[in-house]
Amino acid sequence: MEVRAFRPLIYRKEIDGMISPPFDAITPKQEIELKRNPYNITYLTLPKGKDGVEHAKVILDNWIENGVLVRTERECIIVLKQTFYLDKRQINRYGIIARVRIFPENNDVIPHERTFEEFVRDREVLMDGIGCQLEPIFLVTIKNDLPQYLKSITDGIREDNSYAGPEGVENHVYYIYDHKEIQRIINILKNDVVIVADGHHRLQATKNIAARKTGREKEFWSYAMSYITSIHEEGVLIGGVHRVVSSKFRFDPEKTSRYFHMDQCDRIYGNDAVIYDGHFYCIRPKENMYDNTIDTINDFLFSKAIGMSMTDLENETIYTHDYSEVIKLVDSGSFSFGVIMPDWNKDHLIRLLLSRRMLPQKSTYFYPKIPSGISIDSIAEFENF
């Protein structure tokens, strides 16, 4: 894997309240709250209306002109230490934000989920139109050498910035300028491969842009601003992504029972998927034809029992990591039913990923997420360097 230092745009230290979750993890209600701050990154990552991209570019240029966004003094790699609590224990997760070569493909950055064309096109139009990579792609290494080194070079020094993130995660940012430390990080990762944990649509959009550009523009888009940590880190958690289906389709218990053992239950637990239509149904496949729950649900429930196509899964389904949102949306009457997915067994998932299995869209939810707004990689800054 080829990693490079870079000179990102960062928010001036005095600016508060500018970070957000990744664009596709933000609910409409959260977006409204985040945009109460006139400098929040969602004004760039979630533009509105037919002229939204052009307006976002104007906002970006204005922020740069007025010193809201400033360029780092020289090339750096960003170390991000995320602190949170798990079962009342403090967890510290270490990773970096840097450029990673993703085009042309070299089989060292491995996607594990298929993508929706519309989602890719949406990000491609935004990123190319604004001339920036606004949010880091989330990558996990198979080796476990990086986090310990990052801990060793940041212990005992004061962070350059810190941000309180969602879900009680504290984000501590260190700008690493020392050439020897940067080179050591590059060397640690040089012979490693990474799995794409989050950001498949942004990754494909970046590749698409790189494929049609030339010269310096092509060079810029051949690298993706990425966050990298080890999949073996205790702080890398992997949940399922829940599905909520529009009122165009109805849950049919009789048809579903042809393919699944169904038990009405009063709570969510265990390793079974759970259907919610006002009542909870724990379901287990009668035939174990697949090595993962997502393929089983897509084939036997959505396709065979409900009659949904792949286009319906894209256009008639909402994806969320928050199972309480599933219940809320179904109870509102605007959606027919939801499927609450279990957490992944990390060892099982690693085996699937190492076999280079391509899972369906929205199969995994790696968390804690990487906040948007810590850094922006701008082609204008790249060309001026």
Short mmCIF file of C-alpha atoms in Angstrom, two decimals, residues 114-367:
data_model
loop_
_atom_site.label_atom_id
_atom_site.label_comp_id
_atom_site.label_asym_id
_atom_site.label_seq_id
_atom_site.Cartn_x
_atom_site.Cartn_y
_atom_site.Cartn_z
CA ARG A 114 -20.92 -3.73 -3.73
CA THR A 115 -22.14 -0.19 -4.41
CA PHE A 116 -25.32 1.51 -5.60
CA GLU A 117 -24.74 3.42 -8.84
CA GLU A 118 -26.89 6.37 -7.78
CA PHE A 119 -24.98 6.81 -4.51
CA VAL A 120 -21.64 6.72 -6.39
CA ARG A 121 -22.88 9.24 -8.96
CA ASP A 122 -24.07 11.61 -6.21
CA ARG A 123 -20.63 11.67 -4.53
CA GLU A 124 -18.82 11.87 -7.87
CA VAL A 125 -20.74 14.98 -8.94
CA LEU A 126 -20.11 16.64 -5.57
CA MET A 127 -16.42 15.79 -5.23
CA ASP A 128 -15.53 16.71 -8.81
CA GLY A 129 -17.66 19.85 -8.71
CA ILE A 130 -16.19 21.16 -5.49
CA GLY A 131 -12.66 19.92 -6.26
CA CYS A 132 -12.17 18.29 -2.88
CA GLN A 133 -12.14 15.07 -0.97
CA LEU A 134 -14.27 16.13 1.95
CA GLU A 135 -14.37 12.99 4.11
CA PRO A 136 -11.78 10.27 4.71
CA ILE A 137 -12.45 6.73 3.56
CA PHE A 138 -12.18 4.29 6.49
CA LEU A 139 -9.54 1.57 5.89
CA VAL A 140 -8.41 -1.27 8.17
CA THR A 141 -5.10 -3.10 7.89
CA ILE A 142 -4.71 -6.83 8.31
CA LYS A 143 -1.46 -6.42 10.26
CA ASN A 144 -1.42 -4.85 13.70
CA ASP A 145 1.86 -2.89 13.72
CA LEU A 146 0.57 0.66 13.19
CA PRO A 147 -1.44 1.52 16.36
CA GLN A 148 1.38 0.78 18.80
CA TYR A 149 3.79 3.03 16.92
CA LEU A 150 1.23 5.84 16.81
CA LYS A 151 0.75 5.49 20.55
CA SER A 152 4.50 5.71 21.12
CA ILE A 153 4.91 8.99 19.19
CA THR A 154 1.87 10.74 20.71
CA ASP A 155 2.02 9.64 24.36
CA GLY A 156 2.96 12.52 26.60
CA ILE A 157 2.47 15.29 24.04
CA ARG A 158 -0.43 17.68 23.83
CA GLU A 159 -2.88 17.21 20.99
CA ASP A 160 -3.13 19.94 18.36
CA ASN A 161 -6.93 19.80 18.32
CA SER A 162 -9.68 17.87 20.04
CA TYR A 163 -13.32 17.44 19.10
CA ALA A 164 -16.24 15.89 20.95
CA GLY A 165 -17.91 13.57 18.49
CA PRO A 166 -21.21 11.69 18.42
CA GLU A 167 -21.85 8.67 20.66
CA GLY A 168 -19.51 9.98 23.34
CA VAL A 169 -16.33 9.66 21.29
CA GLU A 170 -13.50 12.12 21.99
CA ASN A 171 -11.31 12.81 18.95
CA HIS A 172 -7.73 13.91 19.65
CA VAL A 173 -5.78 15.17 16.63
CA TYR A 174 -1.98 15.32 16.26
CA TYR A 175 -0.24 16.77 13.18
CA ILE A 176 2.92 14.76 12.53
CA TYR A 177 5.45 16.91 10.64
CA ASP A 178 8.67 15.10 11.55
CA HIS A 179 10.08 13.52 8.39
CA LYS A 180 11.50 10.46 10.18
CA GLU A 181 8.19 9.72 11.91
CA ILE A 182 6.29 10.15 8.64
CA GLN A 183 8.69 7.81 6.85
CA ARG A 184 8.36 5.22 9.62
CA ILE A 185 4.57 5.24 9.23
CA ILE A 186 4.91 4.89 5.46
CA ASN A 187 7.32 1.96 5.89
CA ILE A 188 5.07 0.19 8.42
CA LEU A 189 2.22 0.23 5.89
CA LYS A 190 4.27 -0.31 2.73
CA ASN A 191 3.81 -4.10 2.53
CA ASP A 192 0.35 -4.23 4.08
CA VAL A 193 -3.06 -4.49 2.46
CA VAL A 194 -6.18 -2.73 3.66
CA ILE A 195 -9.88 -3.55 3.64
CA VAL A 196 -12.35 -0.75 2.95
CA ALA A 197 -14.38 -0.54 6.16
CA ASP A 198 -16.51 2.46 5.21
CA GLY A 199 -16.73 4.76 2.19
CA HIS A 200 -17.20 2.32 -0.70
CA HIS A 201 -19.29 4.82 -2.68
CA ARG A 202 -16.75 7.63 -2.16
CA LEU A 203 -13.92 5.27 -3.12
CA GLN A 204 -15.60 4.28 -6.38
CA ALA A 205 -16.44 7.92 -7.11
CA THR A 206 -12.76 8.85 -6.62
CA LYS A 207 -11.65 6.07 -8.97
CA ASN A 208 -14.19 7.18 -11.59
CA ILE A 209 -12.92 10.76 -11.47
CA ALA A 210 -9.27 9.62 -11.67
CA ALA A 211 -10.05 7.46 -14.70
CA ARG A 212 -11.23 10.40 -16.81
CA LYS A 213 -8.75 13.07 -15.67
CA THR A 214 -5.28 13.84 -17.00
CA GLY A 215 -2.08 15.41 -15.68
CA ARG A 216 -2.02 16.86 -12.17
CA GLU A 217 -5.75 16.35 -11.75
CA LYS A 218 -5.37 12.64 -12.44
CA GLU A 219 -2.53 12.45 -9.92
CA PHE A 220 -4.65 14.12 -7.25
CA TRP A 221 -7.65 11.82 -7.74
CA SER A 222 -5.43 8.73 -7.87
CA TYR A 223 -5.08 9.08 -4.09
CA ALA A 224 -7.93 8.97 -1.59
CA MET A 225 -7.80 10.83 1.70
CA SER A 226 -8.12 7.91 4.09
CA TYR A 227 -8.23 7.00 7.76
CA ILE A 228 -6.22 3.84 8.52
CA THR A 229 -6.16 1.65 11.62
CA SER A 230 -5.84 -2.09 12.29
CA ILE A 231 -8.89 -4.34 12.14
CA HIS A 232 -7.47 -6.13 15.19
CA GLU A 233 -7.74 -3.00 17.35
CA GLU A 234 -10.11 -3.53 20.28
CA GLY A 235 -11.69 -0.23 19.35
CA VAL A 236 -12.77 -1.40 15.87
CA LEU A 237 -16.38 -2.52 16.37
CA ILE A 238 -18.52 -4.01 13.61
CA GLY A 239 -22.30 -3.89 13.68
CA GLY A 240 -24.95 -4.74 11.15
CA VAL A 241 -26.80 -2.24 8.97
CA HIS A 242 -30.56 -2.34 9.43
CA ARG A 243 -33.09 -2.07 6.62
CA VAL A 244 -36.41 -0.20 6.57
CA VAL A 245 -38.73 -0.94 3.64
CA SER A 246 -41.20 1.54 2.15
CA SER A 247 -44.97 1.04 2.26
CA LYS A 248 -44.82 -0.10 -1.39
CA PHE A 249 -44.05 -3.60 -0.06
CA ARG A 250 -45.68 -5.63 2.71
CA PHE A 251 -44.17 -8.17 5.06
CA ASP A 252 -45.88 -11.52 4.44
CA PRO A 253 -45.40 -13.89 7.42
CA GLU A 254 -46.82 -16.85 5.51
CA LYS A 255 -44.42 -16.54 2.57
CA THR A 256 -41.53 -15.72 4.88
CA SER A 257 -42.14 -18.89 6.91
CA ARG A 258 -41.43 -20.96 3.78
CA TYR A 259 -37.80 -19.93 4.04
CA PHE A 260 -37.29 -19.06 7.72
CA HIS A 261 -38.08 -20.46 11.13
CA MET A 262 -40.03 -17.60 12.74
CA ASP A 263 -40.64 -16.93 16.42
CA GLN A 264 -42.46 -13.89 17.74
CA CYS A 265 -40.24 -12.27 20.34
CA ASP A 266 -40.48 -9.32 22.67
CA ARG A 267 -36.93 -8.01 22.35
CA ILE A 268 -33.82 -7.96 20.14
CA TYR A 269 -31.09 -10.37 21.12
CA GLY A 270 -28.68 -13.05 19.92
CA ASN A 271 -27.30 -13.62 16.46
CA ASP A 272 -30.61 -13.78 14.59
CA ALA A 273 -32.01 -11.13 12.29
CA VAL A 274 -35.26 -9.63 13.57
CA ILE A 275 -38.19 -8.40 11.49
CA TYR A 276 -40.26 -5.56 12.93
CA ASP A 277 -43.70 -4.63 11.56
CA GLY A 278 -45.21 -3.55 14.86
CA HIS A 279 -44.27 -6.94 16.28
CA PHE A 280 -40.83 -8.53 16.56
CA TYR A 281 -40.09 -11.80 14.74
CA CYS A 282 -36.77 -13.59 15.22
CA ILE A 283 -35.94 -15.42 12.00
CA ARG A 284 -33.47 -18.21 11.19
CA PRO A 285 -33.00 -19.63 7.68
CA LYS A 286 -34.27 -23.15 7.04
CA GLU A 287 -31.40 -23.64 4.59
CA ASN A 288 -27.87 -22.36 5.26
CA MET A 289 -26.90 -21.66 1.67
CA TYR A 290 -24.82 -18.55 2.43
CA ASP A 291 -21.88 -17.76 4.67
CA ASN A 292 -23.40 -14.47 5.86
CA THR A 293 -26.73 -13.13 7.03
CA ILE A 294 -27.01 -10.33 4.44
CA ASP A 295 -27.04 -12.62 1.40
CA THR A 296 -29.58 -14.83 3.15
CA ILE A 297 -31.89 -11.88 3.88
CA ASN A 298 -31.54 -10.41 0.38
CA ASP A 299 -32.26 -13.72 -1.38
CA PHE A 300 -34.86 -15.48 0.76
CA LEU A 301 -36.65 -12.56 2.42
CA PHE A 302 -36.45 -9.56 0.12
CA SER A 303 -36.36 -11.37 -3.23
CA LYS A 304 -38.33 -14.61 -2.77
CA ALA A 305 -40.77 -13.77 0.05
CA ILE A 306 -41.34 -10.04 -0.57
CA GLY A 307 -40.65 -9.81 -4.32
CA MET A 308 -38.15 -6.93 -4.21
CA SER A 309 -35.60 -6.31 -6.95
CA MET A 310 -32.11 -4.84 -6.58
CA THR A 311 -33.53 -1.52 -7.78
CA ASP A 312 -36.12 -1.71 -4.98
CA LEU A 313 -33.35 -2.32 -2.44
CA GLU A 314 -31.75 0.90 -3.65
CA ASN A 315 -34.83 3.10 -4.03
CA GLU A 316 -37.42 1.70 -1.61
CA THR A 317 -35.17 0.98 1.37
CA ILE A 318 -33.57 3.14 4.06
CA TYR A 319 -30.36 1.92 5.70
CA THR A 320 -29.52 2.82 9.29
CA HIS A 321 -27.22 1.62 12.07
CA ASP A 322 -29.72 2.70 14.75
CA TYR A 323 -32.34 0.04 15.42
CA SER A 324 -34.47 2.53 17.38
CA GLU A 325 -34.83 4.49 14.12
CA VAL A 326 -36.18 1.31 12.47
CA ILE A 327 -38.89 1.07 15.12
CA LYS A 328 -39.68 4.78 14.91
CA LEU A 329 -40.02 4.78 11.12
CA VAL A 330 -42.23 1.69 11.03
CA ASP A 331 -44.41 2.99 13.88
CA SER A 332 -44.85 6.27 11.99
CA GLY A 333 -46.80 4.40 9.31
CA SER A 334 -44.59 5.69 6.51
CA PHE A 335 -42.71 2.39 6.23
CA SER A 336 -43.99 -1.15 6.06
CA PHE A 337 -41.43 -3.12 8.05
CA GLY A 338 -37.79 -3.22 9.06
CA VAL A 339 -35.07 -5.83 9.38
CA ILE A 340 -32.75 -5.44 12.36
CA MET A 341 -29.40 -7.08 11.65
CA PRO A 342 -27.14 -8.67 14.28
CA ASP A 343 -23.59 -7.53 14.99
CA TRP A 344 -20.82 -9.25 13.07
CA ASN A 345 -18.46 -11.77 14.59
CA LYS A 346 -15.13 -10.08 13.84
CA ASP A 347 -13.15 -13.29 13.28
CA HIS A 348 -15.78 -14.60 10.86
CA LEU A 349 -15.82 -11.31 8.98
CA ILE A 350 -12.01 -11.22 8.73
CA ARG A 351 -12.07 -14.69 7.16
CA LEU A 352 -14.64 -13.50 4.62
CA LEU A 353 -12.65 -10.37 3.83
CA LEU A 354 -9.37 -12.23 3.40
CA SER A 355 -11.10 -14.52 0.90
CA ARG A 356 -11.95 -11.32 -0.99
CA ARG A 357 -15.65 -12.00 -0.76
CA MET A 358 -17.73 -9.13 -2.09
CA LEU A 359 -20.71 -8.63 0.21
CA PRO A 360 -23.99 -6.90 -0.69
CA GLN A 361 -24.38 -3.15 -0.31
CA LYS A 362 -24.60 -1.84 3.25
CA SER A 363 -23.51 -5.09 4.91
CA THR A 364 -21.28 -3.77 7.71
CA TYR A 365 -21.20 -0.83 10.07
CA PHE A 366 -17.67 -0.22 11.33
CA TYR A 367 -17.61 2.14 14.30
#
